[in-house]
Amino acid sequence: RILSWHSEIVVEKSGDLLVTETITVRAEGKEIKRGILRDLPVLREGKGGLQSTKRFAVLSVKRDGKKENYKRERIQNGLRIRIGRAKVFLDPGTYTYEITYRTGRQLYLEEERDALYWNVNGTEWGFPADKVGATVVLPEGIKGTKAWGYTGKRGAMGEDYRAEVTGFGATIEATRPFRARENLTVM
């Protein structure tokens, strides 16, 4: 089970995102044996069905504050970050993972507005999540005008969240625990 998930999403002046995900899990030695998997989509579909590829550069991965082994793998429509060591089994318990990566081509640049549309925890997790939230930090001099989101399975537009524009960007958090494959999206 995911006990908590918090993403800090820093929008850089270049338009790239610097994302740090802090994920606390309870491992029972069944589904989480050696570590966790983080799947990230690399294709984005825009208006008119035009697809663009998003790039991801993994900067650091930690478990309980210490550098952790990881490897990148291509999967259908995405990138998988496989965290942990193949020959090291985790003892049952609580672990906190911190994944930091940079990604580009994530902003939607439109005539009336520029927007960030970000799936905080993704819909591929086979575990429930007790708490999910995110902080968005905008570049100096840029002010957010509205923050909202969605909750639920892929394509759902649930409203089980609380969002607020702040002096530095925005915050959002789910107002209920999630079942497996449910997500929080921030816009």
Coordinates of N, CA and C in Angstrom, one line a residue:
R1 N 0.8 -1.2 0.0 CA 0.0 0.0 0.0 C 0.9 1.2 0.0
I2 N 0.4 2.3 -0.6 CA 1.1 3.6 -0.6 C 0.5 4.3 0.6
L3 N 1.3 4.7 1.5 CA 0.9 5.4 2.7 C 0.7 6.9 2.4
S4 N 1.7 7.4 1.6 CA 1.6 8.8 1.2 C 2.4 9.0 -0.1
W5 N 1.9 10.0 -0.9 CA 2.6 10.4 -2.1 C 2.5 11.9 -2.2
H6 N 3.7 12.5 -2.3 CA 3.7 14.0 -2.5 C 4.7 14.3 -3.7
S7 N 4.2 15.1 -4.6 CA 5.1 15.5 -5.7 C 5.3 17.0 -5.6
E8 N 6.5 17.4 -5.7 CA 6.9 18.8 -5.9 C 7.2 19.0 -7.4
I9 N 6.5 19.8 -8.0 CA 6.6 20.0 -9.5 C 7.1 21.5 -9.7
V10 N 8.3 21.6 -10.0 CA 8.9 23.0 -10.2 C 8.9 23.2 -11.7
V11 N 8.2 24.3 -12.2 CA 8.1 24.7 -13.6 C 9.3 25.6 -13.7
E12 N 10.3 25.2 -14.6 CA 11.5 26.1 -14.8 C 11.2 27.1 -15.9
K13 N 12.0 28.1 -15.9 CA 11.8 29.2 -16.9 C 11.9 28.6 -18.3
S14 N 12.7 27.6 -18.5 CA 12.8 26.9 -19.8 C 11.5 26.2 -20.3
G15 N 10.6 26.0 -19.3 CA 9.4 25.2 -19.6 C 9.5 23.8 -19.2
D16 N 10.8 23.3 -18.8 CA 10.9 22.0 -18.3 C 10.3 21.9 -16.9
L17 N 10.1 20.7 -16.5 CA 9.6 20.5 -15.1 C 10.7 19.7 -14.3
L18 N 11.0 20.1 -13.1 CA 11.8 19.4 -12.2 C 10.9 18.8 -11.2
V19 N 10.8 17.5 -11.2 CA 9.8 16.8 -10.3 C 10.5 16.0 -9.3
T20 N 10.1 16.1 -8.0 CA 10.5 15.3 -6.9 C 9.3 14.6 -6.3
E21 N 9.3 13.3 -6.4 CA 8.2 12.5 -5.9 C 8.7 11.8 -4.6
T22 N 7.9 12.0 -3.5 CA 8.2 11.4 -2.3 C 7.1 10.4 -2.0
I23 N 7.5 9.1 -2.0 CA 6.5 8.0 -2.0 C 6.8 7.1 -0.8
T24 N 5.9 7.1 0.2 CA 6.1 6.2 1.3 C 5.2 5.0 1.2
V25 N 5.8 3.8 1.2 CA 5.0 2.6 1.0 C 5.2 1.6 2.2
R26 N 4.2 0.7 2.4 CA 4.3 -0.3 3.3 C 4.6 -1.6 2.5
A27 N 5.7 -2.2 2.7 CA 6.0 -3.5 2.0 C 5.7 -4.7 2.9
E28 N 5.1 -5.7 2.3 CA 4.8 -6.9 3.0 C 5.5 -8.1 2.5
G29 N 6.4 -7.8 1.5 CA 7.1 -9.0 0.9 C 6.4 -9.7 -0.2
K30 N 5.2 -9.2 -0.6 CA 4.4 -9.8 -1.7 C 4.6 -9.1 -3.0
E31 N 4.0 -7.9 -3.1 CA 4.1 -7.1 -4.3 C 5.3 -6.2 -4.3
I32 N 5.7 -5.7 -3.1 CA 7.0 -4.9 -3.0 C 8.0 -5.8 -2.4
K33 N 8.9 -6.4 -3.2 CA 9.9 -7.4 -2.7 C 11.3 -6.8 -2.6
R34 N 11.6 -6.1 -3.7 CA 13.0 -5.6 -3.9 C 13.0 -4.0 -3.9
G35 N 11.8 -3.5 -4.2 CA 11.7 -2.0 -4.4 C 10.4 -1.7 -5.1
I36 N 10.3 -0.6 -5.8 CA 9.1 -0.2 -6.5 C 9.4 0.1 -8.0
L37 N 8.3 0.2 -8.7 CA 8.4 0.5 -10.2 C 7.7 1.9 -10.3
R38 N 8.3 2.8 -11.1 CA 7.6 4.0 -11.4 C 7.5 4.1 -12.9
D39 N 6.2 4.1 -13.4 CA 6.0 4.2 -14.9 C 5.6 5.6 -15.3
L40 N 6.2 6.1 -16.3 CA 5.9 7.4 -16.8 C 5.6 7.4 -18.3
P41 N 4.5 8.0 -18.7 CA 4.1 8.0 -20.1 C 5.0 9.0 -20.9
V42 N 5.4 8.5 -22.1 CA 6.3 9.4 -22.9 C 5.6 10.0 -24.1
L43 N 4.4 9.5 -24.4 CA 3.7 10.1 -25.5 C 2.5 11.0 -25.0
R44 N 2.4 12.1 -25.6 CA 1.3 13.0 -25.3 C 0.5 13.3 -26.5
E45 N -0.8 13.2 -26.4 CA -1.7 13.5 -27.6 C -2.2 14.9 -27.4
G46 N -2.0 15.7 -28.4 CA -2.5 17.1 -28.4 C -3.8 17.2 -29.3
K47 N -4.1 18.5 -29.6 CA -5.2 18.7 -30.5 C -5.1 18.1 -31.8
G48 N -6.2 17.6 -32.3 CA -6.2 16.9 -33.6 C -5.5 15.6 -33.7
G49 N -5.2 15.0 -32.5 CA -4.5 13.7 -32.5 C -3.0 13.8 -32.7
L50 N -2.4 14.9 -32.8 CA -1.0 15.1 -32.9 C -0.3 14.6 -31.7
Q51 N 0.7 13.7 -31.8 CA 1.4 13.1 -30.7 C 2.8 13.7 -30.6
S52 N 3.3 14.0 -29.4 CA 4.6 14.4 -29.2 C 5.3 13.5 -28.1
T53 N 6.6 13.4 -28.2 CA 7.3 12.5 -27.3 C 7.9 13.4 -26.2
K54 N 7.7 13.0 -24.9 CA 8.2 13.7 -23.8 C 9.5 13.0 -23.3
R55 N 10.5 13.8 -22.9 CA 11.7 13.3 -22.5 C 11.8 13.3 -21.0
F56 N 12.5 12.3 -20.4 CA 12.7 12.2 -19.0 C 14.2 12.0 -18.7
A57 N 14.7 12.7 -17.7 CA 16.1 12.5 -17.3 C 16.0 12.2 -15.8
V58 N 16.3 11.0 -15.4 CA 16.3 10.7 -13.9 C 17.6 11.3 -13.3
L59 N 17.4 12.1 -12.3 CA 18.5 12.8 -11.6 C 19.0 12.1 -10.4
S60 N 18.0 11.6 -9.6 CA 18.4 10.8 -8.4 C 17.2 9.9 -7.9
V61 N 17.6 8.9 -7.3 CA 16.6 8.0 -6.6 C 17.2 7.6 -5.3
K62 N 16.4 7.8 -4.2 CA 16.8 7.5 -2.9 C 15.7 6.6 -2.2
R63 N 16.2 5.8 -1.3 CA 15.3 5.0 -0.4 C 15.7 5.4 1.0
D64 N 14.8 5.9 1.8 CA 15.0 6.3 3.2 C 16.2 7.2 3.3
G65 N 16.3 8.2 2.3 CA 17.4 9.2 2.3 C 18.7 8.8 1.8
K66 N 18.9 7.5 1.4 CA 20.2 7.1 0.9 C 20.0 6.7 -0.6
K67 N 21.1 7.0 -1.4 CA 21.1 6.6 -2.8 C 20.6 5.2 -3.0
E68 N 19.8 5.0 -4.0 CA 19.2 3.7 -4.3 C 19.5 3.3 -5.7
N69 N 19.7 2.0 -5.9 CA 19.9 1.5 -7.3 C 18.6 1.6 -8.1
Y70 N 18.8 1.9 -9.4 CA 17.6 2.0 -10.3 C 18.1 1.7 -11.7
K71 N 17.2 1.3 -12.6 CA 17.5 1.3 -14.0 C 16.3 1.7 -14.8
R72 N 16.5 2.2 -15.9 CA 15.4 2.7 -16.8 C 15.1 1.6 -17.8
E73 N 13.8 1.4 -18.1 CA 13.4 0.4 -19.1 C 12.3 1.0 -20.0
R74 N 12.4 0.7 -21.3 CA 11.3 1.1 -22.1 C 10.1 0.2 -22.0
I75 N 8.9 0.7 -21.9 CA 7.7 -0.1 -21.8 C 6.8 0.5 -22.9
Q76 N 5.7 -0.2 -23.1 CA 4.7 0.3 -24.1 C 4.3 1.7 -23.7
N77 N 4.4 2.7 -24.6 CA 4.0 4.0 -24.3 C 4.7 4.7 -23.1
G78 N 5.9 4.2 -22.7 CA 6.4 4.8 -21.5 C 7.8 4.4 -21.2
L79 N 8.2 4.9 -20.0 CA 9.5 4.7 -19.4 C 9.2 4.1 -18.0
R80 N 9.9 3.0 -17.7 CA 9.8 2.4 -16.3 C 11.1 2.7 -15.6
I81 N 10.9 3.2 -14.4 CA 12.1 3.3 -13.5 C 12.0 2.1 -12.5
R82 N 12.9 1.2 -12.6 CA 12.9 0.0 -11.7 C 13.8 0.3 -10.6
I83 N 13.3 0.4 -9.4 CA 14.0 0.8 -8.2 C 14.3 -0.3 -7.3
G84 N 15.5 -0.5 -6.9 CA 15.9 -1.6 -6.0 C 17.0 -2.5 -6.6
R85 N 17.4 -3.5 -5.9 CA 18.5 -4.4 -6.4 C 17.9 -5.8 -6.6
A86 N 18.2 -6.4 -7.7 CA 17.7 -7.7 -8.1 C 17.9 -8.7 -7.1
K87 N 19.0 -8.7 -6.4 CA 19.4 -9.8 -5.4 C 19.2 -9.4 -4.0
V88 N 18.6 -8.2 -3.7 CA 18.3 -7.8 -2.3 C 16.8 -7.7 -2.1
F89 N 16.4 -8.5 -1.1 CA 15.0 -8.5 -0.7 C 14.8 -7.5 0.4
L90 N 13.7 -6.7 0.4 CA 13.4 -5.8 1.5 C 12.7 -6.6 2.6
D91 N 13.1 -6.2 3.9 CA 12.3 -6.7 5.0 C 10.9 -6.1 5.0
P92 N 9.9 -6.8 5.4 CA 8.6 -6.1 5.5 C 8.7 -4.9 6.4
G93 N 8.1 -3.8 6.0 CA 8.2 -2.5 6.7 C 7.8 -1.3 5.9
T94 N 8.1 -0.2 6.4 CA 7.8 1.1 5.7 C 9.0 1.7 5.1
Y95 N 8.9 2.1 3.9 CA 10.1 2.7 3.1 C 9.6 4.0 2.4
T96 N 10.5 4.9 2.4 CA 10.2 6.2 1.7 C 11.2 6.3 0.5
Y97 N 10.6 6.4 -0.7 CA 11.4 6.6 -1.9 C 11.3 8.0 -2.3
E98 N 12.4 8.6 -2.9 CA 12.4 9.9 -3.4 C 13.0 9.8 -4.8
I99 N 12.2 10.2 -5.8 CA 12.6 10.1 -7.2 C 12.6 11.5 -7.7
T100 N 13.7 12.0 -8.3 CA 13.8 13.3 -8.9 C 14.2 13.1 -10.3
Y101 N 13.4 13.8 -11.2 CA 13.7 13.8 -12.6 C 13.3 15.1 -13.3
R102 N 13.8 15.3 -14.4 CA 13.5 16.5 -15.2 C 12.8 16.0 -16.5
T103 N 11.8 16.7 -16.9 CA 11.0 16.3 -18.1 C 10.6 17.6 -18.9
G104 N 10.5 17.4 -20.2 CA 10.1 18.5 -21.0 C 8.9 18.2 -21.8
R105 N 8.4 19.2 -22.5 CA 7.2 19.2 -23.4 C 6.0 18.8 -22.6
Q106 N 5.9 19.3 -21.4 CA 4.7 18.9 -20.6 C 3.7 20.1 -20.5
L107 N 4.1 21.3 -20.8 CA 3.1 22.4 -20.7 C 2.3 22.5 -22.0
Y108 N 1.0 22.9 -21.8 CA 0.1 23.2 -22.9 C 0.1 24.7 -23.1
L109 N 0.6 25.1 -24.3 CA 0.7 26.5 -24.6 C -0.5 26.8 -25.6
E110 N -1.5 27.6 -25.0 CA -2.7 27.8 -25.8 C -2.8 29.3 -26.0
E111 N -3.8 29.7 -26.8 CA -4.0 31.1 -27.1 C -4.3 31.9 -25.9
E112 N -5.3 31.4 -25.1 CA -5.8 32.2 -24.0 C -5.0 32.0 -22.7
R113 N -4.2 30.9 -22.6 CA -3.5 30.5 -21.4 C -2.4 29.5 -21.7
D114 N -1.5 29.4 -20.7 CA -0.6 28.3 -20.7 C -1.0 27.5 -19.5
A115 N -0.9 26.1 -19.6 CA -1.4 25.3 -18.6 C -0.5 24.1 -18.3
L116 N -0.4 23.7 -17.1 CA 0.2 22.4 -16.7 C -0.9 21.4 -16.4
Y117 N -0.8 20.3 -17.0 CA -1.8 19.2 -16.8 C -1.0 18.0 -16.4
W118 N -1.0 17.6 -15.2 CA -0.1 16.6 -14.7 C -0.8 15.5 -13.8
N119 N -0.6 14.3 -14.2 CA -1.1 13.1 -13.4 C -0.1 12.9 -12.3
V120 N -0.5 13.2 -11.1 CA 0.4 13.2 -10.0 C 1.0 11.8 -9.7
N121 N 0.2 10.9 -9.5 CA 0.6 9.5 -9.2 C 0.4 8.5 -10.3
G122 N -0.3 8.8 -11.3 CA -0.5 7.9 -12.4 C -1.5 6.9 -12.1
T123 N -2.0 6.2 -13.1 CA -3.1 5.2 -13.0 C -2.6 3.8 -13.0
E124 N -1.4 3.6 -13.0 CA -0.9 2.2 -13.2 C -0.6 1.5 -11.9
W125 N -0.7 2.1 -10.7 CA -0.3 1.5 -9.5 C -1.4 0.5 -9.1
G126 N -0.9 -0.7 -8.8 CA -1.9 -1.8 -8.3 C -2.1 -1.7 -6.8
F127 N -1.8 -0.6 -6.2 CA -1.9 -0.5 -4.7 C -2.8 0.6 -4.4
P128 N -3.6 0.5 -3.3 CA -4.3 1.7 -2.8 C -3.3 2.7 -2.3
A129 N -3.8 4.0 -2.2 CA -3.0 5.1 -1.7 C -3.8 5.9 -0.6
D130 N -3.2 6.0 0.6 CA -3.9 6.7 1.6 C -4.0 8.2 1.4
K131 N -2.8 8.8 1.0 CA -2.8 10.3 0.8 C -2.0 10.6 -0.4
V132 N -2.6 11.5 -1.3 CA -1.9 11.9 -2.5 C -2.0 13.4 -2.6
G133 N -0.9 14.1 -2.9 CA -1.0 15.5 -3.0 C 0.2 16.0 -3.8
A134 N 0.2 17.3 -4.2 CA 1.3 17.9 -5.0 C 1.4 19.4 -4.7
T135 N 2.6 19.9 -4.9 CA 2.9 21.3 -4.8 C 3.4 21.7 -6.2
V136 N 2.9 22.8 -6.8 CA 3.4 23.3 -8.1 C 4.1 24.6 -7.8
V137 N 5.3 24.7 -8.2 CA 6.1 26.0 -8.0 C 6.3 26.6 -9.4
L138 N 5.8 27.8 -9.6 CA 6.0 28.5 -10.9 C 7.2 29.4 -10.9
P139 N 7.8 29.7 -12.1 CA 8.9 30.5 -12.2 C 8.7 31.9 -11.6
E140 N 9.7 32.5 -11.1 CA 9.6 33.9 -10.5 C 8.9 34.8 -11.5
G141 N 7.9 35.6 -11.0 CA 7.2 36.5 -11.9 C 6.0 36.0 -12.6
I142 N 5.8 34.7 -12.5 CA 4.6 34.0 -13.1 C 3.6 33.7 -12.0
K143 N 2.4 34.2 -12.1 CA 1.3 33.9 -11.1 C 0.3 33.0 -11.7
G144 N -0.1 32.0 -10.9 CA -1.2 31.1 -11.3 C -2.5 31.9 -11.1
T145 N -3.4 31.5 -12.0 CA -4.8 32.1 -11.9 C -5.8 31.2 -11.4
K146 N -5.6 29.9 -11.6 CA -6.6 28.9 -11.2 C -5.9 27.6 -11.0
A147 N -6.4 26.8 -10.0 CA -5.9 25.5 -9.8 C -7.1 24.6 -9.6
W148 N -7.1 23.5 -10.3 CA -8.1 22.5 -10.2 C -7.6 21.1 -10.5
G149 N -8.4 20.1 -10.5 CA -7.9 18.8 -10.8 C -9.1 17.8 -11.0
Y150 N -8.6 16.5 -11.1 CA -9.6 15.4 -11.2 C -9.0 14.2 -10.4
T151 N -10.0 13.4 -10.0 CA -9.6 12.2 -9.3 C -10.3 11.0 -9.9
G152 N -9.7 9.8 -9.7 CA -10.3 8.6 -10.1 C -9.5 7.8 -11.1
K153 N -10.1 6.8 -11.7 CA -9.4 6.0 -12.7 C -9.2 6.8 -14.0
R154 N -8.4 6.2 -14.9 CA -8.0 6.9 -16.2 C -9.3 7.4 -16.8
G155 N -9.3 8.7 -17.2 CA -10.5 9.3 -17.9 C -11.5 9.8 -16.9
A156 N -11.5 9.5 -15.7 CA -12.5 9.9 -14.7 C -12.3 11.4 -14.4
M157 N -13.4 12.1 -14.0 CA -13.3 13.5 -13.7 C -13.9 13.8 -12.3
G158 N -13.5 12.9 -11.4 CA -13.9 13.0 -10.0 C -13.4 14.3 -9.4
E159 N -14.1 14.8 -8.3 CA -13.8 16.0 -7.7 C -13.4 15.9 -6.2
D160 N -12.8 14.8 -5.9 CA -12.4 14.5 -4.5 C -11.0 15.1 -4.2
Y161 N -10.9 16.4 -4.3 CA -9.6 17.1 -4.1 C -9.9 18.5 -3.5
R162 N -8.8 19.0 -3.0 CA -8.8 20.4 -2.5 C -7.6 21.1 -3.2
A163 N -7.8 22.2 -3.9 CA -6.8 22.9 -4.6 C -6.8 24.4 -4.3
E164 N -5.6 25.0 -4.3 CA -5.5 26.4 -3.9 C -4.3 27.0 -4.7
V165 N -4.6 28.2 -5.3 CA -3.5 29.0 -5.9 C -2.8 29.6 -4.7
T166 N -1.4 29.6 -4.7 CA -0.6 30.2 -3.7 C 0.3 31.3 -4.3
G167 N 1.0 31.9 -3.4 CA 2.0 33.0 -3.9 C 3.1 32.4 -4.8
F168 N 3.4 31.1 -4.7 CA 4.5 30.5 -5.5 C 3.9 29.6 -6.6
G169 N 2.7 29.3 -6.6 CA 2.1 28.4 -7.6 C 0.8 27.9 -7.1
A170 N 0.8 26.6 -6.7 CA -0.5 26.0 -6.3 C -0.2 24.7 -5.5
T171 N -1.2 24.3 -4.7 CA -1.2 23.1 -4.0 C -2.5 22.3 -4.3
I172 N -2.4 21.0 -4.3 CA -3.6 20.2 -4.5 C -3.4 18.9 -3.6
E173 N -4.5 18.4 -3.1 CA -4.5 17.1 -2.4 C -5.8 16.4 -2.5
A174 N -5.8 15.1 -2.6 CA -7.0 14.3 -2.6 C -7.6 14.4 -1.2
T175 N -9.0 14.4 -1.2 CA -9.7 14.4 0.0 C -10.2 13.1 0.5
R176 N -9.7 12.0 -0.2 CA -10.1 10.7 0.2 C -9.0 9.7 -0.2
P177 N -8.9 8.6 0.4 CA -7.9 7.6 0.0 C -8.3 7.0 -1.4
F178 N -7.3 6.6 -2.1 CA -7.5 6.0 -3.5 C -7.4 4.5 -3.5
R179 N -8.3 3.9 -4.3 CA -8.2 2.5 -4.6 C -7.1 2.3 -5.6
A180 N -6.7 1.0 -5.9 CA -5.7 0.7 -6.9 C -6.1 1.4 -8.2
R181 N -5.2 1.9 -9.0 CA -5.3 2.5 -10.3 C -6.1 3.8 -10.3
E182 N -6.2 4.5 -9.2 CA -6.8 5.8 -9.1 C -5.7 6.8 -9.0
N183 N -6.0 8.0 -9.6 CA -5.0 9.1 -9.8 C -5.5 10.4 -9.4
L184 N -4.6 11.3 -9.0 CA -4.9 12.7 -8.8 C -4.3 13.5 -10.0
T185 N -5.0 14.3 -10.7 CA -4.5 15.1 -11.7 C -4.6 16.6 -11.3
V186 N -3.5 17.3 -11.5 CA -3.6 18.8 -11.2 C -3.5 19.5 -12.5
M187 N -4.2 20.6 -12.6 CA -4.2 21.5 -13.7 C -4.1 22.9 -13.2

